[in-house]
Structures are given as structure tokens and as C-alpha cells.
Amino acid sequence: WYANTDVSIFCHIDGFPAELYINDTYWGLYSLNIKKSRDNYLLSKNNVNHIQVEAANDMTYTTSGLDWSKLEIRNPKSDSGNTKFEEGVEPNDGEVKTAWGNFISYLTSITSNTTKADLESHLNMREFMYSMLFCDFVRDADFWCKNTLYTTWDGGTHWAPLIYDLDMTFGLNAIYG
């Protein structure tokens, strides 16, 4: 499975702070970030093994009634069942839909008896652990329910949650206090 050895690939956001003034009125401190491009995640738009799915607002992880309106398939551009993917629309049967369905089925099957070896056979454990620790440290309130870029480079065998949009960190949110 994938190991990032190309130092020019970020696989995370990169930005810099900027103070915003409009007509001499201070509007606050913002972060200007690089965009979520395929190149930033070492993804090829024509490779059906390179899959990236973005979870949208209030995403839940259950296999019954999977709400495709809360997902965006960001990569690949197409697969054997779809000439293109539309945000929030359930795709036709194909490699991407199968891989995502298998991933969600696996997540919902994890119990306290699931072994480390079993987890490692389905998940990019290093990325899952880093994401959990980082999000806990910065108190990222909405990472697991939106703004997560679930990515696989091996057709869905190993998935990694990649961090994006840290707008609800360090208590900067009105929803969770």
C-alpha cells in the first residue's frame, strides 16, 4: 500500500495566516490555503485505484441507508460504471462505489475484538492514528463528520483519512462549545 516518499507531495493543507482589512476595518485573521488538487495527494484522475471521497456536513458511517448526498467523489474522474461523478449523487455500480461500500462495511464491523492485524489489512493505520491524535490535540470538532478526505491508492484495500479544513479547532466553533 501507499507510503509517501515524494517530499513534494503534502497530503495535507498548507497555508499561511493573513489579516483581512476592508476599508480600514479589521475583519479578522484568516488562513489562505492551497487547494485540494489531485497533485497534492499524489492521485491520478485516470487511475481507478486512486480513490478520494470527501465527507460532507453531518456524515454518518452506517451501511444502511448510506446518504450519498453527503459525499463527493473527488477522484478518479470516472470508473467502469460512471463517465463522471457528481457531488451528492449516488454513482452507478463500479470500482469506486464498491470500494467505498466495502470500506464503510468494514468500519461498521469493527468491534473491541478486532485485531491489530485485521485493522492493518484494511486501514492505513499510521494515518488513522496520526489523524486521531492530531484532531484530539487541536480539538477539531468536525473532522470525522465532514472535511475528511478518505483516500486510497490501492483500489480500496487500505484507506487513510487525510485532514482538511481546520475551521473548528481550538474551540473555534459555536456548535460544540
CSV table of C-alpha atoms in Angstrom, one decimal:
chain,number,residue,atom,x,y,z
A,1,TRP,CA,0.0,0.0,0.0
A,2,TYR,CA,0.9,3.7,-0.3
A,3,ALA,CA,3.8,5.3,1.6
A,4,ASN,CA,4.5,8.9,0.8
A,5,THR,CA,8.2,9.1,-0.2
A,6,ASP,CA,7.8,12.1,-2.5
A,7,VAL,CA,8.7,15.1,-0.4
A,8,SER,CA,6.9,17.5,-2.9
A,9,ILE,CA,3.6,15.9,-2.0
A,10,PHE,CA,1.8,17.4,1.0
A,11,CYS,CA,-1.2,15.1,1.6
A,12,HIS,CA,-2.5,17.9,3.9
A,13,ILE,CA,-3.4,21.5,3.7
A,14,ASP,CA,-0.7,24.1,3.6
A,15,GLY,CA,-1.4,27.7,4.3
A,16,PHE,CA,-0.3,31.0,5.8
A,17,PRO,CA,-2.1,33.5,8.0
A,18,ALA,CA,-3.4,36.8,6.7
A,19,GLU,CA,-5.1,39.7,8.4
A,20,LEU,CA,-8.1,41.0,6.5
A,21,TYR,CA,-9.0,44.7,6.4
A,22,ILE,CA,-11.8,46.1,4.4
A,23,ASN,CA,-12.0,49.9,4.2
A,24,ASP,CA,-9.6,50.2,7.1
A,25,THR,CA,-11.9,47.9,9.2
A,26,TYR,CA,-10.3,44.9,10.7
A,27,TRP,CA,-12.3,41.7,9.8
A,28,GLY,CA,-10.1,39.1,11.4
A,29,LEU,CA,-7.3,36.6,10.9
A,30,TYR,CA,-7.7,34.1,8.1
A,31,SER,CA,-5.7,31.3,6.5
A,32,LEU,CA,-5.1,31.2,2.8
A,33,ASN,CA,-4.6,27.5,1.9
A,34,ILE,CA,-3.5,25.5,-1.1
A,35,LYS,CA,-6.5,23.9,-2.9
A,36,LYS,CA,-7.5,20.2,-2.7
A,37,SER,CA,-5.9,19.2,-6.0
A,38,ARG,CA,-5.1,15.7,-7.1
A,39,ASP,CA,-1.4,16.5,-7.4
A,40,ASN,CA,-1.3,17.5,-3.7
A,41,TYR,CA,-2.4,14.0,-2.9
A,42,LEU,CA,-0.4,12.0,-5.5
A,43,LEU,CA,-3.6,11.0,-7.2
A,44,SER,CA,-4.1,10.3,-10.9
A,45,LYS,CA,-7.5,11.2,-12.3
A,46,ASN,CA,-7.4,8.2,-14.6
A,47,ASN,CA,-6.3,5.6,-12.1
A,48,VAL,CA,-9.4,3.7,-10.6
A,49,ASN,CA,-7.1,2.6,-7.7
A,50,HIS,CA,-6.6,6.2,-6.7
A,51,ILE,CA,-9.9,7.0,-4.9
A,52,GLN,CA,-10.6,10.0,-2.8
A,53,VAL,CA,-14.0,10.6,-1.2
A,54,GLU,CA,-14.8,13.7,0.8
A,55,ALA,CA,-17.3,13.5,3.7
A,56,ALA,CA,-19.6,16.5,3.8
A,57,ASN,CA,-21.6,18.0,6.7
A,58,ASP,CA,-23.0,15.6,9.2
A,59,MET,CA,-21.7,12.5,7.6
A,60,THR,CA,-22.6,9.3,9.4
A,61,TYR,CA,-21.0,5.9,8.8
A,62,THR,CA,-23.6,3.2,8.5
A,63,THR,CA,-24.2,0.8,5.7
A,64,SER,CA,-28.0,1.0,5.9
A,65,GLY,CA,-29.2,4.0,4.0
A,66,LEU,CA,-25.9,5.4,3.1
A,67,ASP,CA,-26.6,9.0,2.2
A,68,TRP,CA,-24.7,9.8,-1.0
A,69,SER,CA,-25.9,13.4,-0.8
A,70,LYS,CA,-23.2,14.0,1.9
A,71,LEU,CA,-20.3,12.7,-0.2
A,72,GLU,CA,-18.2,14.0,-3.0
A,73,ILE,CA,-16.1,11.5,-5.1
A,74,ARG,CA,-13.1,13.7,-5.8
A,75,ASN,CA,-11.0,11.0,-7.6
A,76,PRO,CA,-10.9,9.3,-10.0
A,77,LYS,CA,-12.6,11.2,-12.8
A,78,SER,CA,-14.5,8.1,-13.9
A,79,ASP,CA,-14.7,4.3,-13.5
A,80,SER,CA,-16.2,1.3,-15.3
A,81,GLY,CA,-19.7,2.3,-14.3
A,82,ASN,CA,-19.5,6.1,-14.4
A,83,THR,CA,-18.3,8.5,-17.1
A,84,LYS,CA,-18.1,11.2,-14.3
A,85,PHE,CA,-19.1,11.6,-10.7
A,86,GLU,CA,-21.5,14.3,-9.5
A,87,GLU,CA,-21.2,15.6,-6.0
A,88,GLY,CA,-24.1,14.4,-3.8
A,89,VAL,CA,-25.4,11.9,-6.3
A,90,GLU,CA,-25.2,8.1,-5.8
A,91,PRO,CA,-22.9,6.7,-8.5
A,92,ASN,CA,-23.6,3.7,-10.7
A,93,ASP,CA,-22.0,0.4,-9.8
A,94,GLY,CA,-18.3,0.5,-10.4
A,95,GLU,CA,-14.9,0.2,-8.7
A,96,VAL,CA,-15.4,3.4,-6.6
A,97,LYS,CA,-18.9,2.6,-5.3
A,98,THR,CA,-17.7,-1.0,-4.5
A,99,ALA,CA,-14.6,0.2,-2.7
A,100,TRP,CA,-16.4,2.8,-0.7
A,101,GLY,CA,-19.2,0.4,0.3
A,102,ASN,CA,-16.6,-2.2,1.4
A,103,PHE,CA,-14.8,0.5,3.4
A,104,ILE,CA,-18.0,1.6,5.2
A,105,SER,CA,-19.0,-2.1,5.8
A,106,TYR,CA,-15.6,-2.7,7.3
A,107,LEU,CA,-15.8,0.4,9.6
A,108,THR,CA,-19.2,-0.6,10.9
A,109,SER,CA,-18.0,-4.2,11.6
A,110,ILE,CA,-15.1,-3.1,13.9
A,111,THR,CA,-15.6,-4.3,17.5
A,112,SER,CA,-13.5,-4.5,20.6
A,113,ASN,CA,-12.4,-7.9,19.4
A,114,THR,CA,-11.0,-6.7,16.1
A,115,THR,CA,-7.3,-7.5,16.0
A,116,LYS,CA,-4.4,-5.2,15.1
A,117,ALA,CA,-3.6,-7.4,12.1
A,118,ASP,CA,-7.2,-7.1,10.9
A,119,LEU,CA,-7.2,-3.4,11.2
A,120,GLU,CA,-3.8,-3.2,9.3
A,121,SER,CA,-5.3,-5.3,6.5
A,122,HIS,CA,-7.9,-2.6,5.8
A,123,LEU,CA,-6.7,0.7,7.1
A,124,ASN,CA,-3.6,2.9,6.7
A,125,MET,CA,-3.1,2.7,10.5
A,126,ARG,CA,-0.3,5.3,10.6
A,127,GLU,CA,-2.6,7.9,9.0
A,128,PHE,CA,-5.6,6.9,11.2
A,129,MET,CA,-3.5,7.2,14.4
A,130,TYR,CA,-1.9,10.5,13.3
A,131,SER,CA,-5.3,11.9,12.4
A,132,MET,CA,-6.9,10.8,15.7
A,133,LEU,CA,-4.1,12.2,17.8
A,134,PHE,CA,-3.8,15.5,15.8
A,135,CYS,CA,-7.6,16.1,15.9
A,136,ASP,CA,-7.7,15.4,19.6
A,137,PHE,CA,-4.8,17.7,20.2
A,138,VAL,CA,-6.2,20.6,18.3
A,139,ARG,CA,-9.8,19.8,19.4
A,140,ASP,CA,-11.0,19.5,15.8
A,141,ALA,CA,-14.7,19.2,16.4
A,142,ASP,CA,-15.9,18.4,13.0
A,143,PHE,CA,-13.2,16.2,11.4
A,144,TRP,CA,-14.9,12.9,11.5
A,145,CYS,CA,-18.3,14.2,10.3
A,146,LYS,CA,-17.1,16.5,7.5
A,147,ASN,CA,-14.0,17.7,5.8
A,148,THR,CA,-12.3,14.3,5.8
A,149,LEU,CA,-10.6,13.2,2.6
A,150,TYR,CA,-10.8,9.4,2.7
A,151,THR,CA,-8.1,8.3,0.3
A,152,THR,CA,-6.8,5.0,-1.0
A,153,TRP,CA,-4.0,4.4,-3.5
A,154,ASP,CA,-4.6,0.7,-3.9
A,155,GLY,CA,-8.2,0.4,-5.0
A,156,GLY,CA,-9.8,0.4,-1.6
A,157,THR,CA,-7.6,-2.1,0.3
A,158,HIS,CA,-6.1,0.5,2.7
A,159,TRP,CA,-7.8,3.8,3.4
A,160,ALA,CA,-6.4,6.9,5.0
A,161,PRO,CA,-8.3,9.9,6.5
A,162,LEU,CA,-6.5,13.0,5.3
A,163,ILE,CA,-7.0,16.2,7.3
A,164,TYR,CA,-8.5,19.3,5.6
A,165,ASP,CA,-10.3,22.4,6.7
A,166,LEU,CA,-9.4,23.0,10.3
A,167,ASP,CA,-12.0,25.7,10.8
A,168,MET,CA,-13.4,24.2,14.0
A,169,THR,CA,-10.2,23.8,16.0
A,170,PHE,CA,-9.1,25.0,19.4
A,171,GLY,CA,-12.7,25.7,20.4
A,172,LEU,CA,-13.4,27.9,17.3
A,173,ASN,CA,-17.0,26.7,16.9
A,174,ALA,CA,-20.4,27.6,18.0
A,175,ILE,CA,-21.9,24.1,17.7
A,176,TYR,CA,-19.9,22.0,20.2
A,177,GLY,CA,-18.7,24.8,22.5
